[in-house]
Coordinates of C-alpha atoms and ligand atoms in Angstrom, one line a residue:
X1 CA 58.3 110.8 88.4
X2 CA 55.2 112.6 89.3
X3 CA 53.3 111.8 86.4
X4 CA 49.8 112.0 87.8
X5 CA 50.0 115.6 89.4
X6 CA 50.8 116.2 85.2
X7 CA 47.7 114.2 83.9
X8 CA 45.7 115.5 85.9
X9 CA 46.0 118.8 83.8
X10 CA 47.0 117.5 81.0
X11 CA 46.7 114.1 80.0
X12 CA 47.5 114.4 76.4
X13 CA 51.2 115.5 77.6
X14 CA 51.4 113.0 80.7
X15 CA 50.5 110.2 78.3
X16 CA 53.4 111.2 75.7
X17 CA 55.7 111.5 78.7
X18 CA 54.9 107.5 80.1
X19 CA 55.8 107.0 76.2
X20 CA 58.9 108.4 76.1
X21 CA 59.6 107.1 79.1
X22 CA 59.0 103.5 78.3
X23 CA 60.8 103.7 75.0
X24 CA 63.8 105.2 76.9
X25 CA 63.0 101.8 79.6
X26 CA 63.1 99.4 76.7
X27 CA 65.5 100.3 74.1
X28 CA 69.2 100.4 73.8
X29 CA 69.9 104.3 73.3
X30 CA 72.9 104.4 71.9
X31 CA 73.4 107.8 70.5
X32 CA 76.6 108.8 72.6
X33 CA 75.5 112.4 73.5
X34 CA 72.3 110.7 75.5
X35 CA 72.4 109.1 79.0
X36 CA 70.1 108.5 81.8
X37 CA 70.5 110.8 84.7
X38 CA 69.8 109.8 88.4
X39 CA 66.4 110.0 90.0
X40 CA 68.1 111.9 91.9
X41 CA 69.3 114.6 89.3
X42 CA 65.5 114.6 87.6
X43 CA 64.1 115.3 91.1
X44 CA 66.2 118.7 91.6
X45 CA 65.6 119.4 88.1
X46 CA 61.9 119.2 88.8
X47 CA 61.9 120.8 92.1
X48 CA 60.7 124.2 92.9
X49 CA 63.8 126.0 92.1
X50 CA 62.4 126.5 88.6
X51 CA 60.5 129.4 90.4
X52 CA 63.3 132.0 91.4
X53 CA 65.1 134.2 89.4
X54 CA 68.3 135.0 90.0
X55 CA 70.4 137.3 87.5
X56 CA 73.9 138.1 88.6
X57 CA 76.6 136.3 91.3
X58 CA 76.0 134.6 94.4
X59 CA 76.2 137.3 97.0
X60 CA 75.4 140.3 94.1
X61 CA 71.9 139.2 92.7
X62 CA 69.4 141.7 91.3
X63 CA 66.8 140.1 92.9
X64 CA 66.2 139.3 96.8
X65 CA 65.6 136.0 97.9
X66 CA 68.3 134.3 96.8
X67 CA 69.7 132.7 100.3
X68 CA 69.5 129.5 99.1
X69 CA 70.2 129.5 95.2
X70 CA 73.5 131.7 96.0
X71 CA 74.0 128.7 98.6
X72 CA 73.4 125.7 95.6
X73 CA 75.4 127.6 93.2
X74 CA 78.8 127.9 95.3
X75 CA 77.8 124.1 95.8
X76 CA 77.9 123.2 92.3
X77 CA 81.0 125.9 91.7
X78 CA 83.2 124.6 94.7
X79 CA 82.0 120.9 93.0
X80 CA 82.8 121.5 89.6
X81 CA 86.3 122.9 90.6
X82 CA 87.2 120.5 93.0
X83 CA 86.3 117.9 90.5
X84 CA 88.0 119.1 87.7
X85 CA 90.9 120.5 89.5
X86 CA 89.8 124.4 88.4
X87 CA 90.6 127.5 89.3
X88 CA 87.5 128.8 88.3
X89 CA 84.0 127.4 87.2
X90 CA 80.7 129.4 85.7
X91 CA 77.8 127.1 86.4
X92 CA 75.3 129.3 84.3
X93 CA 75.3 128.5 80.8
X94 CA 71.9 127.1 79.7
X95 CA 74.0 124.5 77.2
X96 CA 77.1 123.7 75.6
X97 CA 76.1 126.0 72.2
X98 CA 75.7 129.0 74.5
X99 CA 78.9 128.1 77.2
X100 CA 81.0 128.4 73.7
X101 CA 79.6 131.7 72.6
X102 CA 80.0 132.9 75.8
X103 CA 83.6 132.0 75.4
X104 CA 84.2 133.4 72.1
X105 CA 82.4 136.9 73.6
X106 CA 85.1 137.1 76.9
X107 CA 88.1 136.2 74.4
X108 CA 87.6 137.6 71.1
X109 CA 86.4 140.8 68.9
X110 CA 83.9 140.0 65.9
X111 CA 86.1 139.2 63.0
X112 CA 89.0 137.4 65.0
X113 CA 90.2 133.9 63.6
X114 CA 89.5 130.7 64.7
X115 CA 91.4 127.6 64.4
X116 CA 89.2 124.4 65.1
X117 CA 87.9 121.2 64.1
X118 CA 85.9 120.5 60.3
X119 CA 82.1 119.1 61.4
X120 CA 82.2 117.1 58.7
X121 CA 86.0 115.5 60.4
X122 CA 84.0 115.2 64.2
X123 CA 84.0 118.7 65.3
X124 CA 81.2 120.7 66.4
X125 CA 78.8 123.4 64.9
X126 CA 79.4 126.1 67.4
X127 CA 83.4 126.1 66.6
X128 CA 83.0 128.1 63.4
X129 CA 81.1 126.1 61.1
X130 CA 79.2 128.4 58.3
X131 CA 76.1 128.7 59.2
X132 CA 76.5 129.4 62.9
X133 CA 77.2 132.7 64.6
X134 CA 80.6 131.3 65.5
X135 CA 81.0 130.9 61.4
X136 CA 79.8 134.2 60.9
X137 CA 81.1 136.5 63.3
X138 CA 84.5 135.3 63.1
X139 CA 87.1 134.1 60.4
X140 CA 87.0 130.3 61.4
X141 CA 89.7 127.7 59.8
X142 CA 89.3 124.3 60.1
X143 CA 91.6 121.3 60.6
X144 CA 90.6 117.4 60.2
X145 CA 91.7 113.8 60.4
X146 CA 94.3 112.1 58.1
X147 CA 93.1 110.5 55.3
X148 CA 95.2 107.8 56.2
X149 CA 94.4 107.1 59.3
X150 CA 91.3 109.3 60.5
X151 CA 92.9 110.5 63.3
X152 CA 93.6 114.4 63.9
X153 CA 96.5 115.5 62.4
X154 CA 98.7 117.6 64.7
X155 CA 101.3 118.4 62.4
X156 CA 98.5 119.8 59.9
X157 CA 97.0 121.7 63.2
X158 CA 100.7 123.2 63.8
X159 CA 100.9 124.2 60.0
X160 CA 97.9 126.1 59.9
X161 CA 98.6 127.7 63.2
X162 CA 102.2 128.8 62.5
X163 CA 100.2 130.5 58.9
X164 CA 97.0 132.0 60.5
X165 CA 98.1 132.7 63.5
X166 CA 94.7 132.0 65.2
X167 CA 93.7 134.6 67.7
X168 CA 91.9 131.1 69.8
X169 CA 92.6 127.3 68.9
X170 CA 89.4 124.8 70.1
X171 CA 90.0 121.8 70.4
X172 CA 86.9 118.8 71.4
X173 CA 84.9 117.0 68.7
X174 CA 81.4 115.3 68.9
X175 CA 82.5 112.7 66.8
X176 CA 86.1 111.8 67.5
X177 CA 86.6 108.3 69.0
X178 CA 90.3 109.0 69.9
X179 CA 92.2 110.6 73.1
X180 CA 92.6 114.2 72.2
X181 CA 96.2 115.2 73.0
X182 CA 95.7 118.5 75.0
X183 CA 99.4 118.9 75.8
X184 CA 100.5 119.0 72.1
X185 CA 97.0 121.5 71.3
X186 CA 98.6 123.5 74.4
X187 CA 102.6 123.7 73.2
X188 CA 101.1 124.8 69.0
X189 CA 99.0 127.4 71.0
X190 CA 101.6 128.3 72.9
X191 CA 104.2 128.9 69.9
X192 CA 101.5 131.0 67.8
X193 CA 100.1 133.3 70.7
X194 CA 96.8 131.7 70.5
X195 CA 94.4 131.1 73.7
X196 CA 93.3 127.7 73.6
X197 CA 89.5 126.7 74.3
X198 CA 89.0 122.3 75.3
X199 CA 85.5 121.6 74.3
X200 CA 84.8 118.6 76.4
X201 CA 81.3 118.2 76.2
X202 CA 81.1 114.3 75.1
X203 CA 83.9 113.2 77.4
X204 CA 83.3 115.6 80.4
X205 CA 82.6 112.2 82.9
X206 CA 85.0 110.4 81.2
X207 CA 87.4 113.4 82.3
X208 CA 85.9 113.5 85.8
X209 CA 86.3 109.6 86.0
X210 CA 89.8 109.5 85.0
X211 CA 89.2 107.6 82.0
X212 CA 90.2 110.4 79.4
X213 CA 93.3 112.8 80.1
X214 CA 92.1 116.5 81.8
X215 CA 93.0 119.2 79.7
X216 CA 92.6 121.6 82.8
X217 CA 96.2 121.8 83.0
X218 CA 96.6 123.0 79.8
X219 CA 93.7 125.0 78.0
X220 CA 93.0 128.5 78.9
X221 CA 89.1 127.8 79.0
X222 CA 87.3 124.4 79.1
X223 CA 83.7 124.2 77.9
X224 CA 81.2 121.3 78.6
X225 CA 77.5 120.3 78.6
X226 CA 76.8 118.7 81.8
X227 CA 74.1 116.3 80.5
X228 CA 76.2 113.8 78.3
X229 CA 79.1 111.7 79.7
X230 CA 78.9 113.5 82.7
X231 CA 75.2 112.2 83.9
X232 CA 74.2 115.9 85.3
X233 CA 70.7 118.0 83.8
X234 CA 70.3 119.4 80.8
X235 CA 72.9 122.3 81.0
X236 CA 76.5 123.7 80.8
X237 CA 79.5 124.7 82.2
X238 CA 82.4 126.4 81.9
X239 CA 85.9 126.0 83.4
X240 CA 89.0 128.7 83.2
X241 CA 91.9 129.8 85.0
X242 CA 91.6 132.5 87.4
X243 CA 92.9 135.3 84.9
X244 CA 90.1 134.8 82.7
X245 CA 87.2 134.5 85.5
X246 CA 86.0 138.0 85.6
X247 CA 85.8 137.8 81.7
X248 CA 84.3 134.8 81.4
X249 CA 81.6 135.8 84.4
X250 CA 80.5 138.7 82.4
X251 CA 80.4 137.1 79.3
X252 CA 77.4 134.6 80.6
X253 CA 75.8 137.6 82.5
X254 CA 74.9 140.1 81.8
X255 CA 76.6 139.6 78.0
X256 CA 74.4 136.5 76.6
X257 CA 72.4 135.5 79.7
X258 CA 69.3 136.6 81.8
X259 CA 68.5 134.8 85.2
X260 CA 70.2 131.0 85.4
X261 CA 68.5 128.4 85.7
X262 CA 67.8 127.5 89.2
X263 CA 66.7 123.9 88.6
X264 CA 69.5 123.2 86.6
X265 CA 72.0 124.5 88.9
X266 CA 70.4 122.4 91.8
X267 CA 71.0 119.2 89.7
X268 CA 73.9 120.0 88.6
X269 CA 75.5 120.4 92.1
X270 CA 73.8 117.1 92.7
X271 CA 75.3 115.4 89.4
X272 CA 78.8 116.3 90.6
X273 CA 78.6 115.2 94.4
X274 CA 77.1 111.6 92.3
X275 CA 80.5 112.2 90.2
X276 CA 82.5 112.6 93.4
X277 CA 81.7 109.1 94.5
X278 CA 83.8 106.3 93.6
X279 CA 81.4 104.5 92.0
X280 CA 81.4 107.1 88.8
X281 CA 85.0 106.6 88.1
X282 CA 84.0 102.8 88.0
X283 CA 81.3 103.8 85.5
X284 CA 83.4 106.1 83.6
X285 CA 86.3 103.1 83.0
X286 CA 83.2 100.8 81.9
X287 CA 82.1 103.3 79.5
X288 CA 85.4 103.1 77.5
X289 CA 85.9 98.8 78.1
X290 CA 82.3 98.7 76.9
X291 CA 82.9 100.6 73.7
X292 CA 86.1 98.8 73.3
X293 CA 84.6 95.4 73.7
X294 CA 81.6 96.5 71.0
X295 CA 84.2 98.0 68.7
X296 CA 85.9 94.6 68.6
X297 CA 83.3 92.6 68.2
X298 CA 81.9 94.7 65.3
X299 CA 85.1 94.9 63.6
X300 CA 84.8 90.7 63.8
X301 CA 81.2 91.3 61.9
X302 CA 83.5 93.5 59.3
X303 CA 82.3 96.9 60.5
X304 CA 84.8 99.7 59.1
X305 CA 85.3 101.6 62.4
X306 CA 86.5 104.9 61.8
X307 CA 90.4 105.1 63.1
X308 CA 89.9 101.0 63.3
X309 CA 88.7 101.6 66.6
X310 CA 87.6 103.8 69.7
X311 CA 89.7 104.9 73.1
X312 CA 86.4 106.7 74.4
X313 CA 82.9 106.5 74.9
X314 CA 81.7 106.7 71.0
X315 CA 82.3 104.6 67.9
X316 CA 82.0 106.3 64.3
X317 CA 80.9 103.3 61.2
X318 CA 81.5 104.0 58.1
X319 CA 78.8 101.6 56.7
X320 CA 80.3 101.5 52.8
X321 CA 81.1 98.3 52.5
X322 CA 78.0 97.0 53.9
X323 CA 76.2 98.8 51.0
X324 CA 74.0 100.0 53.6
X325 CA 73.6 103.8 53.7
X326 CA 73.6 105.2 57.5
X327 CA 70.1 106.9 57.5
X328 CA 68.6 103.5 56.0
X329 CA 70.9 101.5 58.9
X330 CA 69.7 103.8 61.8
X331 CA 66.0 103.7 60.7
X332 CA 66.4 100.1 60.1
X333 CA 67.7 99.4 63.8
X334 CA 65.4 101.7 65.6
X335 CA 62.8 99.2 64.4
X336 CA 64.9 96.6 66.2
X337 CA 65.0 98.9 69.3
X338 CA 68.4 99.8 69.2
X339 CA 68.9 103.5 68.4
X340 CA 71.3 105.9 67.3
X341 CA 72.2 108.4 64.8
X342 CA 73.4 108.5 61.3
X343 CA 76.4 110.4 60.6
X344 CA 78.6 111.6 58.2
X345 CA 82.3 110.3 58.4
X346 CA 85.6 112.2 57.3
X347 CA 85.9 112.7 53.8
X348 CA 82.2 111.9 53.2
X349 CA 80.9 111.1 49.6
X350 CA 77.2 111.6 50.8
X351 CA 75.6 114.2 52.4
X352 CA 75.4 115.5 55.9
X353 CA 71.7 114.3 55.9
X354 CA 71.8 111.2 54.3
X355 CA 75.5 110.3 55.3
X356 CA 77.4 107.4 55.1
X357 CA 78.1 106.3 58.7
X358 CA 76.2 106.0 61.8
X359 CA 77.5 107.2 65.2
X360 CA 77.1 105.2 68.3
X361 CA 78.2 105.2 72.3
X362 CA 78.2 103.3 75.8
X363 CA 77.2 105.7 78.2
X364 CA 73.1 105.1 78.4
X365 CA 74.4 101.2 78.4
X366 CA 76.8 101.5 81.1
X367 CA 74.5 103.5 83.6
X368 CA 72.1 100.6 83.3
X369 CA 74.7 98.1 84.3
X370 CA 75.7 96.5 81.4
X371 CA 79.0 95.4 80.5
X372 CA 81.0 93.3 77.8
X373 CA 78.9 90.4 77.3
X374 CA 76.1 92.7 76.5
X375 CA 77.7 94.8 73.7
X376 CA 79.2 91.3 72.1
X377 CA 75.3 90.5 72.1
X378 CA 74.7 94.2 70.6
X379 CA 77.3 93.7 68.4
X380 CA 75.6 90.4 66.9
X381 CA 72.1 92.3 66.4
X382 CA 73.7 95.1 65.0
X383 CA 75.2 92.5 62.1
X384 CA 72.1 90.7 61.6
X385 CA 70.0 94.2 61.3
X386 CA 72.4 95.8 58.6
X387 CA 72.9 92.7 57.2
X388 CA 69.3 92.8 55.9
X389 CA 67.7 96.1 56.6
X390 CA 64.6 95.9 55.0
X391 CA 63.7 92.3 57.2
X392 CA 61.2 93.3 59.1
X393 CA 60.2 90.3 61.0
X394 CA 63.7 89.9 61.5
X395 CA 63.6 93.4 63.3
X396 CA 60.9 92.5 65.5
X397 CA 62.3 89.8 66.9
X398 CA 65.4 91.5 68.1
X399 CA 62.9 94.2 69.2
X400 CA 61.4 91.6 71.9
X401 CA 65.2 90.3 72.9
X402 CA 66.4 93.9 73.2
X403 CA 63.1 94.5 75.6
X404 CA 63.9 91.4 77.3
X405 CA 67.7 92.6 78.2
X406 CA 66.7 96.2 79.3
X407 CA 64.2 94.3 81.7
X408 CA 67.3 93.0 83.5
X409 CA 69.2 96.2 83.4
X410 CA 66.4 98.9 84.7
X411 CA 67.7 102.4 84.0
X412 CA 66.9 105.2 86.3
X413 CA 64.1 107.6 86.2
X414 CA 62.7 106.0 83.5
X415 CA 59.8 103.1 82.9
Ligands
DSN1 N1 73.9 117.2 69.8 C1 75.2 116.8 70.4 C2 75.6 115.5 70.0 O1 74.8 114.7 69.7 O2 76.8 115.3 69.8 C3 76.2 117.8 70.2 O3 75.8 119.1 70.6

């Protein structure tokens, strides 16, 4: 990182970048929607493509100049479909919240219904919730987990499809630790007429690494950030078959969009050649063992692991029966340098922001190297920090042993 070129202009801004990046160098981020990309990744990011514009198509820009950036984006589209087996890709969308309105602009008129997954049951804000665009432009019904078992319940999904007869069905959480079944999504959309939008934006590398099924054979549109699972910049994506293309194209530009961003684009064609490479579908497998080894060792410690356990990247706690509330447990282990996020879990009796669960993941772990024996260490810290969460000293000394174990895994870009 070029950090001095920045203090010499403005220190004040260079100096709370080295902090950030040390904290990322010596902490276990665990908040499943984080990662660490390549230096590879932040170099295109920061490179001088952040100076063009760029508004339109490769080969039908607005602007002249654009040789090269029409060049880097048929990279990273011709990547992005090889990789994920697509007929189509849009490599435009400055995130995952504007990739999904740009979806719900291509396939639906203001008013149309939604079928998709509740927030507080793991979905996501832009799929209808109430105080989104997507919530108030459109007649959004939710679905959610089984009490029973916290997982998502088709047959409730097929009920309120067959009754509502949805004009789109979403499918894709961002806190769901199961498989998502896109063929049985695919068949209820199929019977009710709906279109059906995948919104992979946690599990996008696991999908790329073969470690989570692809719902590319099945959805009519997949969305995605390309910053999470999938190790890319700060950006996202979106995936369709070739009948919806044109739509969709439109739809980011000129209908939500101005001029893409360049820098992102770059990266991103660089994040998929990286995702290409043997090597990530290696990562992408550890990812899931590594939550699977945590989850077992915390269910030893007498975690309550929402759905008993995890078959991706991310594990949801319901911390009741530690009497520990999840705000007080993720402030608590911050302090002990392992972070994540508190979170509400299905069928909540607290508040969204001072929920009963915390939410954590593998992927920032698994870049760095680490593997089981490292999350049955994690596993042990995270017991004795929630155990007593107002023991300070306690906290500080697992501070210095997690600083110790990120010294033997160095993460990249970061330090
Ligand atoms: N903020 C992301 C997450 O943490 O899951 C979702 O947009």
């Amino acid at each position: 990182m070029d950090l001095e070129s920045i203090r010499a202009v403005d220190p004040a801004v260079a100096d709370l970048i080295a902090r950030e990046s040390g904290r990322q160098a010596r902490t276990l981020r665990l908040i499943p929607s984080e990662n660490y990309a390549s230096a590879a990744v932040l170099a295109a990011t920061g490179s001088c493509l952040t100076n063009k514009y760029s508004e339109g198509y490769a080969g039908k820009r607005y602007y002249q100049g654009q040789e090269h950036i029409d060049a880097i984006e048929a990279l990273a589209i011709e990547r992005a479909k090889a990789l994920f087996g697509a007929d189509h890709a849009n490599v435009q969308p400055y995130s995952g919240s504007p990739a999904n309105l740009a979806v719900y602009f291509a396939l639906l008129k203001p008013g149309d219904r939604i079928l998709s997954m509740s927030l507080p049951h793991g979905g996501h804000l832009t799929h209808g919730w109430k105080v989104t665009i997507s919530g108030k432009y459109f007649e959004a019904h939710q679905y959610g987990v089984r009490a029973s078992d916290q997982r998502i319940d088709m047959d409730q999904v097929a009920a309120m499809a067959r009754e509502l007869r949805p004009k789109l069905i979403i499918c894709g959480a961002s806190a769901y630790p199961r498989i998502l079944d896109f063929a049985a999504f695919a068949a209820i959309a199929e019977e009710v007429g709906a279109l059906l939008l995948a919104d992979i934006a946690h599990i996008a590398g696991l999908v790329a690494g073969g470690a989570h099924p692809s719902p590319v054979p099945y959805a009519d549109v997949v969305s995605t950030t390309t910053h999470k699972t999938l190790r890319g910049p700060r950006g996202g994506m979106i995936l369709c078959r070739k009948k919806w293309a044109k739509k969709i194209d439109r739809a980011v530009f000129p209908g939500l969009q101005g001029g893409p961003h360049d820098h992102t684009t770059g990266a991103l064609a660089v994040a998929l050649a990286e995702a290409q490479q043997p090597a990530f579908a290696d990562y992408a497998r550890q990812v899931v063992d590594n939550a699977k080894a945590l989850a077992e060792r915390l269910s030893g410690h007498g975690f309550d692991l929402v759905s008993g356990g995890t078959d991706n990247h991310l594990l949801l706690i319901d911390l009741t029966n530690k009497n520990v509330p999840g705000k007080v447990a993720a402030v608590a282990l911050e302090r002990a340098g392992i972070v994540c996020n508190a979170n509400s879990v299905p069928f909540d009796q607290r508040t969204p922001f001072d929920p009963s669960g915390i939410r954590i993941g593998t992927p920032s772990l698994t870049t760095r190297g680490m593997g089981v024996d490292e999350m049955k260490r994690l596993g042990d810290w995270m017991q004795q920090v929630v155990a007593a969460p107002d023991d300070e000293a306690l906290q500080a000394r697992i501070a210095g042993e997690v600083a110790e174990l990120c010294e033997a895994f160095p993460a990249p870009g970061v330090g």
